[in-house]
mmCIF file of C-alpha atoms in Angstrom:
data_model
loop_
_atom_site.group_PDB
_atom_site.id
_atom_site.type_symbol
_atom_site.label_atom_id
_atom_site.label_comp_id
_atom_site.label_asym_id
_atom_site.label_seq_id
_atom_site.Cartn_x
_atom_site.Cartn_y
_atom_site.Cartn_z
ATOM 1 C CA MET A 1 -20.604 33.053 28.180
ATOM 2 C CA ALA A 2 -17.515 31.975 30.110
ATOM 3 C CA GLY A 3 -17.542 28.911 32.367
ATOM 4 C CA LYS A 4 -16.899 28.946 36.099
ATOM 5 C CA SER A 5 -13.191 28.785 35.465
ATOM 6 C CA GLY A 6 -13.367 31.985 33.521
ATOM 7 C CA ALA A 7 -12.237 30.309 30.314
ATOM 8 C CA PRO A 8 -14.532 30.590 27.270
ATOM 9 C CA TRP A 9 -16.522 27.514 26.252
ATOM 10 C CA TRP A 10 -14.488 27.037 23.098
ATOM 11 C CA ALA A 11 -11.270 26.780 25.132
ATOM 12 C CA HIS A 12 -12.739 23.869 27.081
ATOM 13 C CA MET A 13 -13.808 22.274 23.818
ATOM 14 C CA MET A 14 -10.327 22.686 22.319
ATOM 15 C CA MET A 15 -8.743 21.151 25.413
ATOM 16 C CA TYR A 16 -11.160 18.235 25.276
ATOM 17 C CA ALA A 17 -10.586 17.750 21.548
ATOM 18 C CA GLY A 18 -6.832 18.009 22.013
ATOM 19 C CA GLY A 19 -6.884 15.461 24.800
ATOM 20 C CA LEU A 20 -9.051 13.132 22.768
ATOM 21 C CA THR A 21 -6.688 13.501 19.804
ATOM 22 C CA MET A 22 -3.715 12.640 22.016
ATOM 23 C CA VAL A 23 -5.490 9.555 23.341
ATOM 24 C CA VAL A 24 -6.414 8.397 19.833
ATOM 25 C CA ALA A 25 -2.939 9.130 18.495
ATOM 26 C CA GLY A 26 -1.361 7.352 21.449
ATOM 27 C CA GLY A 27 -3.622 4.364 20.933
ATOM 28 C CA ALA A 28 -2.762 4.230 17.246
ATOM 29 C CA ALA A 29 0.928 4.434 18.080
ATOM 30 C CA ALA A 30 0.520 1.619 20.589
ATOM 31 C CA VAL A 31 -1.274 -0.532 18.036
ATOM 32 C CA ALA A 32 1.448 0.200 15.476
ATOM 33 C CA GLN A 33 4.138 -0.681 18.021
ATOM 34 C CA ILE A 34 2.376 -3.930 18.891
ATOM 35 C CA GLY A 35 2.211 -4.799 15.183
ATOM 36 C CA TYR A 36 5.883 -3.882 14.791
ATOM 37 C CA ASN A 37 6.908 -6.081 17.711
ATOM 38 C CA THR A 38 4.641 -8.929 16.571
ATOM 39 C CA ALA A 39 6.117 -8.879 13.069
ATOM 40 C CA ASN A 40 9.686 -8.940 14.358
ATOM 41 C CA GLY A 41 8.865 -11.589 16.946
ATOM 42 C CA ALA A 42 7.579 -13.947 14.271
ATOM 43 C CA VAL A 43 11.034 -14.226 12.715
ATOM 44 C CA GLU A 44 13.508 -16.581 14.355
ATOM 45 C CA ASN A 45 17.089 -15.429 14.801
ATOM 46 C CA GLU A 46 19.881 -17.865 13.955
ATOM 47 C CA GLU A 47 23.656 -17.553 13.956
ATOM 48 C CA ILE A 48 24.561 -18.329 10.369
ATOM 49 C CA LEU A 49 27.639 -16.278 9.490
ATOM 50 C CA ASP A 50 31.123 -16.907 10.846
ATOM 51 C CA ASN A 51 32.295 -13.389 10.021
ATOM 52 C CA ARG A 52 30.054 -10.434 9.269
ATOM 53 C CA ALA A 53 30.844 -7.371 7.184
ATOM 54 C CA GLU A 54 30.296 -4.118 9.056
ATOM 55 C CA MET A 55 27.241 -1.951 8.351
ATOM 56 C CA ASP A 56 25.560 1.075 9.912
ATOM 57 C CA VAL A 57 22.156 -0.146 11.099
ATOM 58 C CA GLU A 58 21.075 3.421 11.931
ATOM 59 C CA ASN A 59 21.617 4.618 8.372
ATOM 60 C CA ILE A 60 21.262 1.640 6.066
ATOM 61 C CA GLU A 61 22.982 1.970 2.725
ATOM 62 C CA GLY A 62 24.692 -0.365 0.327
ATOM 63 C CA PRO A 63 26.518 -2.187 -0.844
ATOM 64 C CA LEU A 64 24.985 -5.190 0.910
ATOM 65 C CA ASN A 65 25.737 -8.865 0.421
ATOM 66 C CA ILE A 66 23.161 -11.335 1.710
ATOM 67 C CA LEU A 67 23.529 -15.125 1.826
ATOM 68 C CA VAL A 68 20.270 -17.047 1.380
ATOM 69 C CA LEU A 69 20.179 -20.804 1.981
ATOM 70 C CA GLY A 70 17.153 -22.779 0.851
ATOM 71 C CA VAL A 71 16.650 -25.670 3.259
ATOM 72 C CA ASP A 72 14.693 -28.890 3.124
ATOM 73 C CA LYS A 73 13.504 -30.216 6.470
ATOM 74 C CA GLN A 74 12.551 -33.873 6.442
ATOM 75 C CA GLY A 75 12.237 -35.998 9.533
ATOM 76 C CA GLY A 76 14.949 -35.003 11.940
ATOM 77 C CA SER A 77 17.447 -33.725 9.396
ATOM 78 C CA THR A 78 17.942 -30.459 7.521
ATOM 79 C CA ARG A 79 19.659 -30.194 4.142
ATOM 80 C CA SER A 80 20.479 -27.297 1.835
ATOM 81 C CA ASP A 81 21.107 -27.527 -1.887
ATOM 82 C CA THR A 82 19.887 -24.022 -2.773
ATOM 83 C CA MET A 83 22.498 -21.348 -2.094
ATOM 84 C CA ILE A 84 21.911 -17.823 -3.380
ATOM 85 C CA MET A 85 24.100 -14.741 -3.028
ATOM 86 C CA VAL A 86 22.127 -11.492 -3.192
ATOM 87 C CA HIS A 87 23.984 -8.222 -3.860
ATOM 88 C CA VAL A 88 22.420 -4.771 -3.412
ATOM 89 C CA ASN A 89 24.416 -1.837 -4.763
ATOM 90 C CA LYS A 90 25.456 1.239 -2.772
ATOM 91 C CA ASP A 91 22.374 3.273 -3.717
ATOM 92 C CA LEU A 92 19.976 0.418 -2.874
ATOM 93 C CA THR A 93 18.619 0.595 -6.430
ATOM 94 C CA ASP A 94 20.008 -2.496 -8.189
ATOM 95 C CA VAL A 95 20.034 -6.139 -7.123
ATOM 96 C CA SER A 96 22.025 -9.062 -8.505
ATOM 97 C CA MET A 97 21.095 -12.622 -7.594
ATOM 98 C CA VAL A 98 23.724 -15.351 -8.001
ATOM 99 C CA SER A 99 22.724 -18.997 -7.575
ATOM 100 C CA LEU A 100 25.619 -21.279 -6.676
ATOM 101 C CA PRO A 101 25.339 -24.573 -8.613
ATOM 102 C CA ARG A 102 24.778 -27.482 -6.249
ATOM 103 C CA ASP A 103 26.939 -29.647 -8.549
ATOM 104 C CA LEU A 104 29.880 -27.213 -8.680
ATOM 105 C CA TYR A 105 33.099 -28.961 -7.728
ATOM 106 C CA VAL A 106 34.670 -27.092 -4.818
ATOM 107 C CA GLU A 107 36.961 -27.647 -1.860
ATOM 108 C CA ILE A 108 34.949 -28.607 1.225
ATOM 109 C CA PRO A 109 36.566 -28.190 4.680
ATOM 110 C CA ASP A 110 34.675 -31.042 6.376
ATOM 111 C CA CYS A 111 33.692 -33.935 4.118
ATOM 112 C CA GLY A 112 32.073 -36.061 6.812
ATOM 113 C CA PRO A 113 33.017 -39.262 8.649
ATOM 114 C CA ASP A 114 32.987 -41.405 5.489
ATOM 115 C CA TRP A 115 35.937 -39.522 3.975
ATOM 116 C CA GLY A 116 39.477 -40.374 4.898
ATOM 117 C CA SER A 117 40.891 -36.879 4.708
ATOM 118 C CA ASN A 118 39.824 -33.254 4.882
ATOM 119 C CA PRO A 119 39.413 -31.059 2.971
ATOM 120 C CA CYS A 120 38.151 -32.795 -0.159
ATOM 121 C CA MET A 121 37.039 -31.833 -3.664
ATOM 122 C CA GLN A 122 33.349 -32.628 -4.057
ATOM 123 C CA LYS A 123 30.089 -31.195 -5.296
ATOM 124 C CA LEU A 124 28.984 -28.135 -3.331
ATOM 125 C CA ASN A 125 25.832 -29.761 -1.961
ATOM 126 C CA HIS A 126 27.996 -32.437 -0.316
ATOM 127 C CA ALA A 127 28.924 -29.767 2.243
ATOM 128 C CA ALA A 128 25.305 -29.850 3.403
ATOM 129 C CA SER A 129 25.095 -33.594 3.855
ATOM 130 C CA ILE A 130 27.882 -34.377 6.320
ATOM 131 C CA SER A 131 25.732 -34.632 9.457
ATOM 132 C CA ASP A 132 22.214 -34.562 10.889
ATOM 133 C CA ASP A 133 23.420 -31.845 13.279
ATOM 134 C CA TRP A 134 22.450 -28.826 11.178
ATOM 135 C CA THR A 135 23.246 -26.119 13.733
ATOM 136 C CA ASN A 136 26.668 -27.208 14.951
ATOM 137 C CA GLU A 137 28.125 -29.111 11.999
ATOM 138 C CA THR A 138 26.316 -28.857 8.673
ATOM 139 C CA LEU A 139 25.444 -25.144 8.598
ATOM 140 C CA PRO A 140 28.948 -23.951 9.594
ATOM 141 C CA ASN A 141 30.403 -26.312 6.967
ATOM 142 C CA VAL A 142 28.194 -24.864 4.208
ATOM 143 C CA VAL A 143 29.043 -21.291 5.173
ATOM 144 C CA SER A 144 32.782 -22.041 5.397
ATOM 145 C CA THR A 145 32.696 -23.719 1.988
ATOM 146 C CA ILE A 146 31.059 -20.656 0.415
ATOM 147 C CA ASP A 147 33.448 -18.310 2.232
ATOM 148 C CA ASN A 148 36.467 -20.247 0.964
ATOM 149 C CA LEU A 149 35.075 -20.408 -2.577
ATOM 150 C CA THR A 150 34.103 -16.758 -3.005
ATOM 151 C CA GLY A 151 35.843 -14.674 -0.356
ATOM 152 C CA VAL A 152 32.696 -12.513 -0.231
ATOM 153 C CA GLU A 153 31.906 -10.918 3.135
ATOM 154 C CA PHE A 154 28.195 -11.037 3.944
ATOM 155 C CA HIS A 155 26.322 -8.418 5.944
ATOM 156 C CA MET A 156 23.415 -10.709 6.783
ATOM 157 C CA ALA A 157 22.044 -14.156 6.011
ATOM 158 C CA ALA A 158 18.840 -16.152 5.976
ATOM 159 C CA THR A 159 17.621 -19.711 5.737
ATOM 160 C CA VAL A 160 14.295 -20.346 4.010
ATOM 161 C CA ASP A 161 12.310 -23.547 3.883
ATOM 162 C CA PHE A 162 11.193 -23.459 0.236
ATOM 163 C CA ASN A 163 8.047 -25.399 1.073
ATOM 164 C CA GLY A 164 7.202 -22.681 3.559
ATOM 165 C CA PHE A 165 8.348 -19.933 1.222
ATOM 166 C CA MET A 166 5.840 -21.054 -1.362
ATOM 167 C CA ASP A 167 3.123 -20.950 1.298
ATOM 168 C CA LEU A 168 3.313 -17.203 0.743
ATOM 169 C CA VAL A 169 1.809 -17.769 -2.683
ATOM 170 C CA ASP A 170 -1.425 -18.308 -0.778
ATOM 171 C CA LEU A 171 -1.229 -14.675 0.370
ATOM 172 C CA VAL A 172 -1.237 -13.390 -3.215
ATOM 173 C CA GLY A 173 -3.219 -16.229 -4.831
ATOM 174 C CA GLU A 174 -0.946 -17.015 -7.784
ATOM 175 C CA ILE A 175 2.420 -16.059 -9.247
ATOM 176 C CA GLU A 176 3.502 -15.925 -12.864
ATOM 177 C CA LEU A 177 6.202 -18.391 -13.939
ATOM 178 C CA CYS A 178 7.626 -18.701 -17.428
ATOM 179 C CA PRO A 179 9.305 -22.019 -18.363
ATOM 180 C CA TRP A 180 11.351 -21.645 -21.561
ATOM 181 C CA GLU A 181 10.503 -25.206 -22.593
ATOM 182 C CA GLU A 182 7.737 -27.690 -21.859
ATOM 183 C CA ILE A 183 8.587 -29.828 -18.886
ATOM 184 C CA GLN A 184 6.879 -32.814 -17.314
ATOM 185 C CA SER A 185 6.974 -33.134 -13.569
ATOM 186 C CA ILE A 186 8.649 -36.167 -12.038
ATOM 187 C CA HIS A 187 6.494 -35.774 -8.932
ATOM 188 C CA GLY A 188 3.001 -36.849 -7.964
ATOM 189 C CA ASP A 189 0.503 -36.714 -10.804
ATOM 190 C CA LYS A 190 3.221 -35.964 -13.430
ATOM 191 C CA ARG A 191 1.619 -32.690 -14.494
ATOM 192 C CA VAL A 192 2.935 -31.031 -17.644
ATOM 193 C CA PHE A 193 4.038 -27.394 -17.556
ATOM 194 C CA PRO A 194 3.764 -25.771 -21.009
ATOM 195 C CA GLU A 195 6.376 -23.433 -22.426
ATOM 196 C CA GLY A 196 5.663 -19.756 -21.792
ATOM 197 C CA CYS A 197 4.132 -17.653 -19.051
ATOM 198 C CA ASN A 198 1.214 -18.809 -16.925
ATOM 199 C CA TYR A 199 -0.101 -18.119 -13.436
ATOM 200 C CA TYR A 200 0.306 -20.948 -10.933
ATOM 201 C CA GLY A 201 -0.919 -21.536 -7.401
ATOM 202 C CA LYS A 202 1.116 -22.813 -4.478
ATOM 203 C CA GLU A 203 1.190 -26.537 -5.290
ATOM 204 C CA GLU A 204 1.997 -26.100 -8.974
ATOM 205 C CA SER A 205 4.578 -23.369 -8.273
ATOM 206 C CA LEU A 206 6.390 -25.519 -5.731
ATOM 207 C CA ASP A 207 6.314 -28.496 -8.099
ATOM 208 C CA LEU A 208 7.800 -26.446 -10.945
ATOM 209 C CA ILE A 209 10.659 -24.908 -8.970
ATOM 210 C CA ARG A 210 11.649 -28.350 -7.637
ATOM 211 C CA GLN A 211 12.173 -29.813 -11.126
ATOM 212 C CA ARG A 212 15.813 -30.576 -11.914
ATOM 213 C CA TYR A 213 16.017 -33.515 -14.281
ATOM 214 C CA GLY A 214 13.690 -32.329 -17.050
ATOM 215 C CA TRP A 215 15.545 -29.233 -18.240
ATOM 216 C CA THR A 216 17.357 -29.951 -21.497
ATOM 217 C CA ASP A 217 18.621 -26.558 -22.728
ATOM 218 C CA TRP A 218 22.278 -27.295 -22.137
ATOM 219 C CA GLU A 219 23.320 -25.089 -25.070
ATOM 220 C CA ASN A 220 22.157 -21.979 -23.213
ATOM 221 C CA GLY A 221 23.357 -23.236 -19.851
ATOM 222 C CA LEU A 222 19.862 -23.998 -18.577
ATOM 223 C CA GLY A 223 19.995 -27.771 -18.429
ATOM 224 C CA GLY A 224 19.644 -29.822 -15.274
ATOM 225 C CA ASP A 225 20.204 -27.889 -12.068
ATOM 226 C CA TYR A 226 20.842 -24.610 -13.905
ATOM 227 C CA GLY A 227 17.224 -24.836 -15.044
ATOM 228 C CA ARG A 228 16.067 -25.400 -11.484
ATOM 229 C CA GLN A 229 18.072 -22.361 -10.342
ATOM 230 C CA ALA A 230 16.471 -20.185 -13.001
ATOM 231 C CA MET A 231 12.960 -21.257 -11.991
ATOM 232 C CA GLN A 232 13.701 -20.618 -8.312
ATOM 233 C CA GLN A 233 14.961 -17.132 -9.126
ATOM 234 C CA GLN A 234 11.856 -16.511 -11.214
ATOM 235 C CA ALA A 235 9.629 -17.627 -8.323
ATOM 236 C CA ILE A 236 11.389 -15.360 -5.828
ATOM 237 C CA LYS A 237 11.055 -12.344 -8.107
ATOM 238 C CA ALA A 238 7.480 -13.126 -9.100
ATOM 239 C CA LEU A 239 6.430 -13.501 -5.464
ATOM 240 C CA ILE A 240 8.130 -10.238 -4.457
ATOM 241 C CA LYS A 241 6.356 -8.535 -7.361
ATOM 242 C CA GLU A 242 2.938 -9.748 -6.212
ATOM 243 C CA LEU A 243 3.599 -8.927 -2.546
ATOM 244 C CA LYS A 244 4.635 -5.387 -3.489
ATOM 245 C CA ALA A 245 1.567 -5.002 -5.698
ATOM 246 C CA ASP A 246 -0.564 -5.898 -2.663
ATOM 247 C CA GLY A 247 1.241 -3.356 -0.460
ATOM 248 C CA TYR A 248 3.048 -5.740 1.911
ATOM 249 C CA HIS A 249 6.261 -3.705 1.685
ATOM 250 C CA LYS A 250 4.788 -0.555 3.297
ATOM 251 C CA ASP A 251 2.175 -1.848 5.733
ATOM 252 C CA VAL A 252 3.355 -3.159 9.113
ATOM 253 C CA GLY A 253 0.076 -5.041 9.537
ATOM 254 C CA LYS A 254 0.568 -6.884 6.269
ATOM 255 C CA LEU A 255 4.234 -7.457 7.081
ATOM 256 C CA THR A 256 3.075 -9.068 10.312
ATOM 257 C CA ASP A 257 0.865 -11.450 8.317
ATOM 258 C CA LEU A 258 3.783 -12.198 6.009
ATOM 259 C CA PHE A 259 6.305 -12.882 8.771
ATOM 260 C CA GLU A 260 3.814 -14.899 10.804
ATOM 261 C CA GLY A 261 3.204 -16.984 7.674
ATOM 262 C CA LEU A 262 6.939 -17.695 7.608
ATOM 263 C CA GLU A 263 7.189 -18.532 11.315
ATOM 264 C CA GLY A 264 9.243 -21.691 11.681
ATOM 265 C CA LYS A 265 10.208 -21.513 7.988
ATOM 266 C CA LEU A 266 12.473 -18.459 7.957
ATOM 267 C CA THR A 267 15.482 -17.602 10.089
ATOM 268 C CA LEU A 268 17.515 -14.411 9.877
ATOM 269 C CA ASP A 269 21.034 -13.535 10.933
ATOM 270 C CA LEU A 270 20.991 -9.732 11.145
ATOM 271 C CA PRO A 271 23.457 -7.266 12.662
ATOM 272 C CA GLU A 272 22.675 -6.197 16.206
ATOM 273 C CA GLY A 273 20.107 -3.404 16.214
ATOM 274 C CA LEU A 274 18.557 -4.252 12.841
ATOM 275 C CA THR A 275 15.105 -5.844 12.768
ATOM 276 C CA ALA A 276 13.274 -7.699 10.019
ATOM 277 C CA VAL A 277 10.713 -4.888 9.658
ATOM 278 C CA ASP A 278 13.439 -2.217 9.502
ATOM 279 C CA LEU A 279 15.180 -4.179 6.757
ATOM 280 C CA ALA A 280 11.963 -4.647 4.770
ATOM 281 C CA MET A 281 11.094 -0.952 5.028
ATOM 282 C CA ASN A 282 14.572 0.173 3.971
ATOM 283 C CA LEU A 283 14.510 -2.075 0.890
ATOM 284 C CA ARG A 284 10.881 -1.415 -0.024
ATOM 285 C CA ASP A 285 11.717 0.711 -3.085
ATOM 286 C CA LEU A 286 13.648 -2.063 -4.827
ATOM 287 C CA ASN A 287 11.913 -3.162 -8.024
ATOM 288 C CA PRO A 288 11.774 -6.960 -8.450
ATOM 289 C CA GLU A 289 11.644 -6.514 -12.228
ATOM 290 C CA ASP A 290 15.105 -4.935 -12.084
ATOM 291 C CA ILE A 291 16.724 -7.873 -10.309
ATOM 292 C CA THR A 292 19.480 -9.313 -12.484
ATOM 293 C CA SER A 293 19.967 -13.081 -12.449
ATOM 294 C CA ILE A 294 23.542 -14.291 -12.738
ATOM 295 C CA ARG A 295 24.825 -17.759 -13.599
ATOM 296 C CA VAL A 296 28.176 -18.702 -12.116
ATOM 297 C CA PRO A 297 30.684 -19.036 -14.979
ATOM 298 C CA ALA A 298 31.256 -22.773 -15.339
ATOM 299 C CA THR A 299 30.576 -25.688 -17.666
ATOM 300 C CA SER A 300 27.573 -27.839 -16.839
ATOM 301 C CA GLN A 301 27.841 -31.293 -18.363
ATOM 302 C CA ASP A 302 24.894 -33.678 -18.654
ATOM 303 C CA THR A 303 26.093 -37.045 -17.403
ATOM 304 C CA GLU A 304 23.024 -39.222 -16.943
ATOM 305 C CA VAL A 305 19.307 -38.504 -17.136
ATOM 306 C CA GLY A 306 19.661 -34.879 -16.175
ATOM 307 C CA ALA A 307 22.452 -35.326 -13.626
ATOM 308 C CA SER A 308 25.276 -32.866 -14.070
ATOM 309 C CA GLU A 309 28.804 -31.955 -13.139
ATOM 310 C CA VAL A 310 29.703 -28.271 -12.984
ATOM 311 C CA ILE A 311 33.332 -27.278 -13.382
ATOM 312 C CA ALA A 312 34.961 -23.851 -13.789
ATOM 313 C CA GLU A 313 38.247 -23.899 -15.709
ATOM 314 C CA GLY A 314 40.331 -21.516 -17.804
ATOM 315 C CA GLU A 315 38.453 -18.394 -18.917
ATOM 316 C CA GLN A 316 35.417 -19.461 -16.922
ATOM 317 C CA GLN A 317 37.457 -19.574 -13.732
ATOM 318 C CA VAL A 318 38.788 -16.088 -14.528
ATOM 319 C CA ALA A 319 35.209 -14.838 -14.977
ATOM 320 C CA ALA A 320 34.078 -16.564 -11.768
ATOM 321 C CA ASP A 321 36.930 -15.015 -9.768
ATOM 322 C CA ALA A 322 36.016 -11.630 -11.242
ATOM 323 C CA LEU A 323 32.401 -12.217 -10.152
ATOM 324 C CA TRP A 324 33.409 -12.771 -6.533
ATOM 325 C CA ASP A 325 35.501 -9.588 -6.642
ATOM 326 C CA ALA A 326 32.597 -7.623 -8.154
ATOM 327 C CA LEU A 327 30.233 -8.788 -5.419
ATOM 328 C CA GLN A 328 32.738 -7.789 -2.764
ATOM 329 C CA ASN A 329 33.670 -4.421 -4.305
ATOM 330 C CA ASP A 330 30.251 -3.326 -5.637
ATOM 331 C CA THR A 331 31.320 -3.347 -9.288
ATOM 332 C CA MET A 332 28.591 -5.658 -10.594
ATOM 333 C CA ASP A 333 27.633 -3.194 -13.350
ATOM 334 C CA GLN A 334 31.145 -3.472 -14.770
ATOM 335 C CA TRP A 335 31.172 -7.271 -14.460
ATOM 336 C CA ILE A 336 27.798 -7.535 -16.220
ATOM 337 C CA ALA A 337 29.066 -5.392 -19.096
ATOM 338 C CA GLN A 338 32.202 -7.531 -19.422
ATOM 339 C CA TYR A 339 30.529 -10.937 -19.104
ATOM 340 C CA PRO A 340 26.992 -10.585 -20.562
ATOM 341 C CA GLU A 341 26.874 -14.245 -21.550
ATOM 342 C CA TRP A 342 26.400 -15.154 -17.866
ATOM 343 C CA VAL A 343 23.561 -12.690 -17.352
ATOM 344 C CA LYS A 344 19.826 -13.360 -17.504
ATOM 345 C CA GLN A 345 17.707 -10.230 -17.387
ATOM 346 C CA THR A 346 14.179 -10.266 -16.025
ATOM 347 C CA GLY A 347 11.211 -8.985 -18.006
ATOM 348 C CA SER A 348 7.943 -7.665 -16.610
ATOM 349 C CA ALA A 349 6.502 -11.187 -16.607
ATOM 350 C CA ALA A 350 9.478 -12.551 -14.630
ATOM 351 C CA THR A 351 10.778 -14.115 -17.839
ATOM 352 C CA GLU A 352 14.403 -15.107 -18.064
ATOM 353 C CA THR A 353 16.292 -14.434 -21.255
ATOM 354 C CA THR A 354 18.893 -16.985 -22.202
ATOM 355 C CA GLY A 355 22.239 -16.586 -23.890
ATOM 356 C CA ALA A 356 24.111 -13.313 -24.147
ATOM 357 C CA ALA A 357 22.513 -10.085 -22.987
ATOM 358 C CA ASP A 358 22.056 -7.348 -25.581
ATOM 359 C CA GLU A 359 24.670 -4.631 -25.509
ATOM 360 C CA THR A 360 24.224 -0.961 -26.280
ATOM 361 C CA ALA A 361 26.580 1.034 -28.443
ATOM 362 C CA ASP A 362 28.693 2.073 -25.472
ATOM 363 C CA GLY A 363 29.190 -1.549 -24.412
ATOM 364 C CA THR A 364 26.901 -1.557 -21.409
ATOM 365 C CA VAL A 365 24.222 -4.137 -20.895
ATOM 366 C CA ASP A 366 20.771 -3.157 -22.110
ATOM 367 C CA GLY A 367 18.373 -3.555 -19.188
ATOM 368 C CA THR A 368 15.433 -4.343 -21.499
ATOM 369 C CA ALA A 369 14.650 -8.043 -21.499
ATOM 370 C CA THR A 370 13.203 -10.175 -24.224
ATOM 371 C CA GLU A 371 9.794 -11.402 -23.179
ATOM 372 C CA THR A 372 8.533 -14.831 -24.091
ATOM 373 C CA GLY A 373 5.015 -14.440 -22.826
ATOM 374 C CA ASP A 374 2.426 -11.955 -21.689
#
């Protein structure tokens, strides 16, 4: 029987159901938008780059170069001795991670008030120790030093407090780290980390990636600070692997938890119109196991109890200059094939191989890594 309006009962029901569906859908969209805004709002924006390479934020594609500075905040001062260049190729399928040695001798524009002239030749990390004014003096000096050294144009940048970064281990419980030699901590309770792969929680992970003086594999270029770099790269990749396994890369709610966990510990310098969530979603298909770790071509010399001096000369300088060009011109695959001795591939357990990478018959680098643990 029709209702007073003349419309059949089922028409009223369909209208009611349709209206209810619209309300529910609208509510879900509102909740999603709130989560989206909350996630983006948890990340602090900071002007890091002097000059930015152009990119289309509406249609994100590579190549992308990203500068990541690991910072240490103590008292009223901020320092940085972890400087990583991340390169994503044009297809957003391959990633190269280059750690700049803190002890690499470079030209520094501003050497601080204790130096009689500028610029000066000093270790790279000296650029980050010229002043307690991080925003106006130290940060611009670090960025200018890297710009002058490499000539690479960056599309975006970030600063990460490594203490805070490792807080994210709490989100996943543990990460797998694989020291290539036994190492005893110089901190706290002097814990011993055995050779091989093991799962570690936040405190142990942070302790291990802070070690610098205990690494002794100078023959394979993993002594001193090079060892610390390798462990930091392992930790980054292992953490990304666990976060992806838990679905953080495709769930705005989980991304909100992640970014809120980094509030006050992460700053981003992104192009106008690009948000942290947009960036995460666009890069969500990258596989952390395919990230290639690169050592800057240079000689690391053990001077005293693990201290080192890193100098690039001759053929190493040629290879280093070629590396900067490859990062800028998106030819990292060619550079890796030409200079495999500076490449460390990553296995499924986030294990770093040392020495030269295996080559296939056609001269390209074999992406299969040697695994030291399971």
